[in-house]
Amino acid sequence: MMVRLRKTEAFNVLNAELAAVGHNFEGGRDTASSFKVRDGARPGALRLDWWHANTPDNERSDTLRNLAYLRAYHRIGGERMYAGGLFLDRQRLWMDRSVMSRLERDGMILFNGADTKEPWFELTDVGRAWTAKDGAR
C-alpha cells in the first residue's frame, strides 16, 4: 500500500521536481498558485470534458514545468492519479487543470474509469518515456 503524503511533503515533492528540471521559481510562489489541497473530490473533475474546457489549442504540453508537475503528481499519487484529486493523508491535492488537459490531449497520460466513481489518469508509454528523460522532448 502506498503511503499518503502530508500536504507539506507533497508541496516539497513538487518543488523538488521543479528544481530538478531547472524551472525558475522563487520560494515556491509558482507552485503555491497551482497547489490546491482541499477536502473531497474537485467538482467537475470526474469528466474528461471538464479538464479540456478552457485549454487553448496552441499551448504545448512538452514544457519543463509540465514535466515537473507530471513527475510530482506521479510520485504523490502513484500509478493512478485520481481525477478528483490525489489522495494525501487527510485531504486531496487538486491537480493543475491546464497541465493535465495538455498532457492528456498530447498523449502523455490517459483518462481511465470514466464510468467509475473515481476516474484516474495514468501515464502512457509516451508519458513514461518523457518523464524518464532529463528535459522536454
Coordinates of N, CA and C in Angstrom, one line a residue:
M1 N 0.8 -1.2 0.0 CA 0.0 0.0 0.0 C 0.9 1.2 0.0
M2 N 0.5 2.2 -0.8 CA 1.2 3.5 -0.9 C 1.0 4.3 0.3
V3 N 2.0 4.9 0.9 CA 1.9 5.9 2.0 C 1.4 7.2 1.5
R4 N 0.4 7.7 2.0 CA -0.1 9.0 1.6 C 0.7 10.1 2.3
L5 N 1.1 11.1 1.5 CA 1.9 12.2 2.0 C 1.0 13.2 2.7
R6 N 1.7 14.0 3.6 CA 1.1 15.2 4.2 C 1.2 16.3 3.1
K7 N 0.4 17.3 3.4 CA 0.4 18.5 2.4 C 1.8 19.1 2.2
T8 N 2.5 19.3 3.3 CA 3.8 19.9 3.2 C 4.8 19.0 2.4
E9 N 4.7 17.7 2.6 CA 5.5 16.7 1.9 C 5.2 16.8 0.4
A10 N 3.9 16.8 0.1 CA 3.5 16.9 -1.3 C 4.1 18.2 -2.0
F11 N 3.9 19.3 -1.3 CA 4.4 20.5 -1.7 C 5.9 20.5 -2.0
N12 N 6.7 19.8 -1.1 CA 8.1 19.7 -1.2 C 8.5 18.8 -2.4
V13 N 7.7 17.8 -2.7 CA 7.9 16.9 -3.9 C 7.8 17.8 -5.1
L14 N 6.7 18.6 -5.2 CA 6.5 19.4 -6.4 C 7.6 20.4 -6.6
N15 N 8.1 21.0 -5.5 CA 9.2 22.0 -5.6 C 10.5 21.3 -6.0
A16 N 10.7 20.1 -5.5 CA 11.9 19.4 -5.8 C 11.9 19.0 -7.3
E17 N 10.8 18.6 -7.9 CA 10.7 18.2 -9.3 C 10.9 19.5 -10.2
L18 N 10.3 20.6 -9.7 CA 10.6 21.9 -10.5 C 12.0 22.2 -10.5
A19 N 12.7 22.1 -9.3 CA 14.1 22.4 -9.3 C 14.9 21.4 -10.1
A20 N 14.5 20.2 -10.1 CA 15.3 19.1 -10.9 C 15.3 19.4 -12.4
V21 N 14.3 20.0 -12.9 CA 14.3 20.3 -14.3 C 14.8 21.8 -14.6
G22 N 15.2 22.4 -13.5 CA 15.7 23.8 -13.7 C 14.7 24.9 -13.9
H23 N 13.5 24.6 -13.5 CA 12.4 25.6 -13.7 C 12.7 26.7 -12.7
N24 N 12.7 27.9 -13.2 CA 13.0 29.1 -12.4 C 11.8 29.5 -11.6
F25 N 11.8 29.3 -10.3 CA 10.7 29.8 -9.4 C 11.4 30.4 -8.1
E26 N 10.6 31.3 -7.5 CA 11.2 31.9 -6.3 C 10.4 31.4 -5.1
G27 N 11.0 30.7 -4.2 CA 10.4 30.3 -2.9 C 9.1 29.6 -3.1
G28 N 8.8 28.9 -4.1 CA 7.6 28.2 -4.3 C 6.4 29.0 -4.7
R29 N 6.6 30.2 -5.1 CA 5.5 31.1 -5.5 C 4.8 30.5 -6.7
D30 N 5.5 30.0 -7.7 CA 4.9 29.4 -8.8 C 4.1 28.1 -8.4
T31 N 4.6 27.4 -7.5 CA 4.0 26.2 -7.0 C 2.7 26.5 -6.2
A32 N 2.8 27.5 -5.4 CA 1.7 27.8 -4.5 C 0.5 28.3 -5.3
S33 N 0.7 28.9 -6.4 CA -0.5 29.3 -7.2 C -1.3 28.2 -7.7
S34 N -0.7 27.0 -8.0 CA -1.4 25.9 -8.5 C -1.5 24.7 -7.6
F35 N -1.1 24.9 -6.3 CA -1.1 23.9 -5.3 C -2.3 24.0 -4.5
K36 N -3.4 23.3 -4.8 CA -4.6 23.4 -4.1 C -4.9 22.1 -3.4
V37 N -5.0 22.2 -2.1 CA -5.3 21.0 -1.3 C -6.7 21.3 -0.6
R38 N -7.6 20.4 -0.8 CA -9.0 20.6 -0.4 C -9.6 19.3 0.2
D39 N -10.7 19.5 0.8 CA -11.5 18.3 1.3 C -12.3 17.8 0.1
G40 N -12.3 16.6 -0.2 CA -13.2 16.0 -1.2 C -12.7 16.1 -2.6
A41 N -13.5 15.5 -3.5 CA -13.1 15.5 -4.9 C -13.4 16.9 -5.5
R42 N -12.6 17.2 -6.5 CA -12.8 18.5 -7.2 C -14.0 18.5 -8.0
P43 N -14.9 19.4 -7.9 CA -16.2 19.4 -8.7 C -15.9 19.5 -10.2
G44 N -16.5 18.6 -10.9 CA -16.4 18.6 -12.4 C -15.2 17.8 -12.9
A45 N -14.3 17.5 -12.0 CA -13.0 16.8 -12.5 C -13.2 15.4 -12.8
L46 N -14.3 14.8 -12.6 CA -14.6 13.4 -12.9 C -15.0 13.2 -14.3
R47 N -15.1 14.3 -15.1 CA -15.4 14.2 -16.5 C -14.3 14.8 -17.3
L48 N -13.9 14.1 -18.4 CA -12.7 14.5 -19.2 C -13.0 15.8 -19.9
D49 N -14.2 16.0 -20.3 CA -14.6 17.3 -21.0 C -14.3 18.5 -20.1
W50 N -14.5 18.3 -18.8 CA -14.2 19.4 -17.8 C -12.7 19.8 -17.9
W51 N -11.9 18.9 -17.9 CA -10.4 19.1 -18.0 C -10.1 20.0 -19.2
H52 N -10.7 19.7 -20.3 CA -10.4 20.4 -21.6 C -11.2 21.6 -21.9
A53 N -12.1 22.0 -21.0 CA -13.0 23.1 -21.3 C -12.3 24.5 -21.6
N54 N -11.2 24.7 -21.0 CA -10.5 26.1 -21.2 C -9.1 26.0 -21.7
T55 N -8.7 24.9 -22.3 CA -7.3 24.8 -22.8 C -7.2 25.2 -24.2
P56 N -6.4 26.3 -24.5 CA -6.2 26.7 -25.9 C -5.4 25.7 -26.6
D57 N -5.7 25.5 -27.9 CA -5.1 24.5 -28.8 C -3.6 24.8 -28.9
N58 N -3.2 26.0 -28.8 CA -1.8 26.4 -29.1 C -0.8 26.2 -27.9
E59 N -1.4 25.8 -26.7 CA -0.5 25.6 -25.5 C 0.1 24.2 -25.6
R60 N 1.5 24.2 -25.5 CA 2.2 23.0 -25.6 C 2.2 22.2 -24.3
S61 N 2.3 20.9 -24.4 CA 2.4 20.1 -23.2 C 3.8 19.8 -22.8
D62 N 4.8 19.8 -23.8 CA 6.1 19.4 -23.5 C 7.0 20.5 -23.0
T63 N 6.6 21.1 -21.9 CA 7.4 22.1 -21.2 C 8.1 21.5 -20.0
L64 N 9.1 22.2 -19.5 CA 9.8 21.7 -18.3 C 8.9 21.8 -17.1
R65 N 8.0 22.8 -17.0 CA 7.1 22.9 -15.9 C 6.1 21.8 -15.9
N66 N 5.6 21.4 -17.1 CA 4.6 20.3 -17.1 C 5.3 19.0 -16.8
L67 N 6.6 18.8 -17.3 CA 7.3 17.6 -16.9 C 7.5 17.5 -15.4
A68 N 7.8 18.6 -14.8 CA 8.0 18.5 -13.3 C 6.7 18.2 -12.6
Y69 N 5.6 18.8 -13.1 CA 4.3 18.6 -12.5 C 3.9 17.1 -12.6
L70 N 4.1 16.6 -13.8 CA 3.7 15.2 -14.1 C 4.5 14.3 -13.2
R71 N 5.8 14.5 -13.2 CA 6.7 13.6 -12.3 C 6.2 13.7 -10.8
A72 N 5.9 14.9 -10.4 CA 5.5 15.1 -9.0 C 4.1 14.4 -8.8
Y73 N 3.2 14.6 -9.6 CA 1.9 14.0 -9.5 C 2.0 12.5 -9.4
H74 N 2.8 12.0 -10.3 CA 3.0 10.5 -10.3 C 3.7 10.0 -9.0
R75 N 4.6 10.8 -8.5 CA 5.2 10.4 -7.2 C 4.3 10.5 -6.1
I76 N 3.4 11.5 -6.1 CA 2.5 11.7 -5.0 C 1.3 10.8 -5.1
G77 N 0.7 10.6 -6.3 CA -0.5 9.8 -6.5 C -0.3 8.3 -6.8
G78 N 0.9 8.0 -7.4 CA 1.1 6.6 -7.8 C 0.6 6.4 -9.2
E79 N 0.5 5.2 -9.6 CA 0.1 4.8 -10.9 C -1.3 5.4 -11.3
R80 N -2.2 5.5 -10.4 CA -3.5 6.0 -10.7 C -3.5 7.4 -10.1
M81 N -3.5 8.4 -10.9 CA -3.6 9.8 -10.5 C -5.0 10.2 -10.6
Y82 N -5.7 10.1 -9.4 CA -7.2 10.2 -9.4 C -7.6 11.6 -9.8
A83 N -8.5 11.7 -10.8 CA -9.0 12.9 -11.4 C -9.6 13.9 -10.3
G84 N -10.3 13.3 -9.4 CA -10.9 14.1 -8.3 C -9.9 14.8 -7.4
G85 N -8.7 14.3 -7.4 CA -7.6 14.8 -6.6 C -6.7 13.7 -6.1
L86 N -5.5 14.0 -6.0 CA -4.5 13.0 -5.5 C -4.7 12.8 -4.0
F87 N -4.8 11.6 -3.5 CA -5.1 11.4 -2.1 C -3.8 11.7 -1.2
L88 N -4.0 12.6 -0.3 CA -3.0 12.9 0.7 C -3.4 12.2 2.0
D89 N -2.7 12.5 3.1 CA -3.1 11.8 4.4 C -4.5 12.2 4.9
R90 N -4.9 13.4 4.6 CA -6.2 13.9 5.1 C -7.1 14.5 4.1
Q91 N -6.5 15.0 3.0 CA -7.2 15.8 2.0 C -6.8 15.3 0.6
R92 N -7.1 16.1 -0.4 CA -6.8 15.8 -1.7 C -6.0 17.0 -2.4
L93 N -5.0 16.7 -3.2 CA -4.3 17.7 -4.0 C -5.0 17.7 -5.3
W94 N -5.6 18.9 -5.6 CA -6.3 19.1 -6.9 C -5.2 19.4 -7.9
M95 N -5.1 18.6 -8.9 CA -4.1 18.8 -10.0 C -4.4 20.0 -10.8
D96 N -3.3 20.6 -11.4 CA -3.5 21.8 -12.2 C -4.2 21.4 -13.5
R97 N -5.3 22.0 -13.7 CA -6.2 21.7 -14.8 C -5.6 21.9 -16.2
S98 N -4.9 23.0 -16.4 CA -4.2 23.3 -17.6 C -3.1 22.2 -17.9
V99 N -2.3 21.9 -17.0 CA -1.3 20.9 -17.1 C -1.8 19.6 -17.5
M100 N -2.8 19.1 -16.8 CA -3.4 17.8 -17.1 C -4.1 17.7 -18.4
S101 N -4.8 18.8 -18.7 CA -5.5 18.9 -20.0 C -4.5 18.7 -21.2
R102 N -3.5 19.5 -21.2 CA -2.5 19.5 -22.3 C -1.8 18.1 -22.3
L103 N -1.5 17.5 -21.2 CA -0.8 16.2 -21.2 C -1.7 15.1 -21.7
E104 N -3.0 15.2 -21.4 CA -3.9 14.2 -21.9 C -4.1 14.4 -23.4
R105 N -4.3 15.6 -23.8 CA -4.5 15.9 -25.2 C -3.4 15.4 -26.1
D106 N -2.2 15.5 -25.6 CA -1.0 15.2 -26.4 C -0.5 13.8 -26.1
G107 N -1.3 13.0 -25.4 CA -0.9 11.6 -25.3 C 0.1 11.2 -24.3
M108 N 0.4 12.1 -23.3 CA 1.3 11.7 -22.2 C 0.6 10.9 -21.1
I109 N -0.7 11.2 -20.9 CA -1.5 10.5 -20.0 C -2.8 10.1 -20.6
L110 N -3.4 9.1 -20.0 CA -4.7 8.6 -20.4 C -5.7 8.7 -19.3
F111 N -6.9 9.1 -19.7 CA -8.0 9.2 -18.7 C -8.8 7.9 -18.7
N112 N -8.9 7.2 -17.5 CA -9.5 5.9 -17.4 C -10.6 6.0 -16.4
G113 N -11.5 5.0 -16.5 CA -12.5 4.8 -15.5 C -13.6 5.8 -15.5
A114 N -13.9 6.3 -16.7 CA -14.9 7.4 -16.8 C -16.3 6.9 -16.3
D115 N -16.5 5.6 -16.3 CA -17.8 5.1 -15.8 C -17.7 4.6 -14.4
T116 N -16.6 5.0 -13.6 CA -16.5 4.6 -12.2 C -16.7 5.8 -11.3
K117 N -16.7 5.5 -10.1 CA -16.8 6.6 -9.1 C -15.6 7.5 -9.0
E118 N -14.4 6.9 -9.3 CA -13.1 7.6 -9.2 C -12.3 7.4 -10.4
P119 N -12.6 8.2 -11.5 CA -11.7 8.1 -12.7 C -10.3 8.6 -12.4
W120 N -9.4 8.1 -13.2 CA -8.0 8.5 -12.9 C -7.2 8.7 -14.2
F121 N -6.1 9.3 -14.1 CA -5.1 9.5 -15.2 C -4.0 8.5 -14.9
E122 N -3.4 8.0 -16.0 CA -2.2 7.2 -15.9 C -1.3 7.5 -17.0
L123 N 0.0 7.3 -16.8 CA 1.0 7.5 -17.8 C 0.8 6.6 -19.0
T124 N 1.0 7.1 -20.2 CA 1.0 6.2 -21.4 C 2.5 5.9 -21.6
D125 N 2.8 5.0 -22.6 CA 4.2 4.7 -22.9 C 5.0 6.0 -23.3
V126 N 4.3 6.9 -24.0 CA 4.9 8.1 -24.4 C 5.2 9.0 -23.1
G127 N 4.3 9.0 -22.2 CA 4.5 9.8 -21.0 C 5.6 9.2 -20.1
R128 N 5.7 7.8 -20.1 CA 6.7 7.2 -19.3 C 8.1 7.5 -19.9
A129 N 8.2 7.4 -21.2 CA 9.5 7.8 -21.8 C 9.9 9.2 -21.6
W130 N 8.9 10.1 -21.7 CA 9.1 11.5 -21.5 C 9.6 11.8 -20.0
T131 N 8.9 11.2 -19.0 CA 9.3 11.5 -17.7 C 10.6 10.9 -17.3
A132 N 11.1 9.9 -18.1 CA 12.4 9.3 -17.8 C 13.5 10.2 -18.3
K133 N 13.2 11.1 -19.2 CA 14.2 12.0 -19.8 C 14.7 13.1 -18.8
D134 N 15.7 13.8 -19.2 CA 16.2 14.9 -18.4 C 15.7 16.2 -18.8
G135 N 14.6 16.3 -19.6 CA 14.1 17.6 -20.0 C 13.0 17.4 -21.0
A136 N 12.5 18.5 -21.6 CA 11.4 18.5 -22.5 C 11.8 17.7 -23.8
R137 N 10.8 17.2 -24.5 CA 11.2 16.4 -25.7 C 11.6 17.3 -26.8

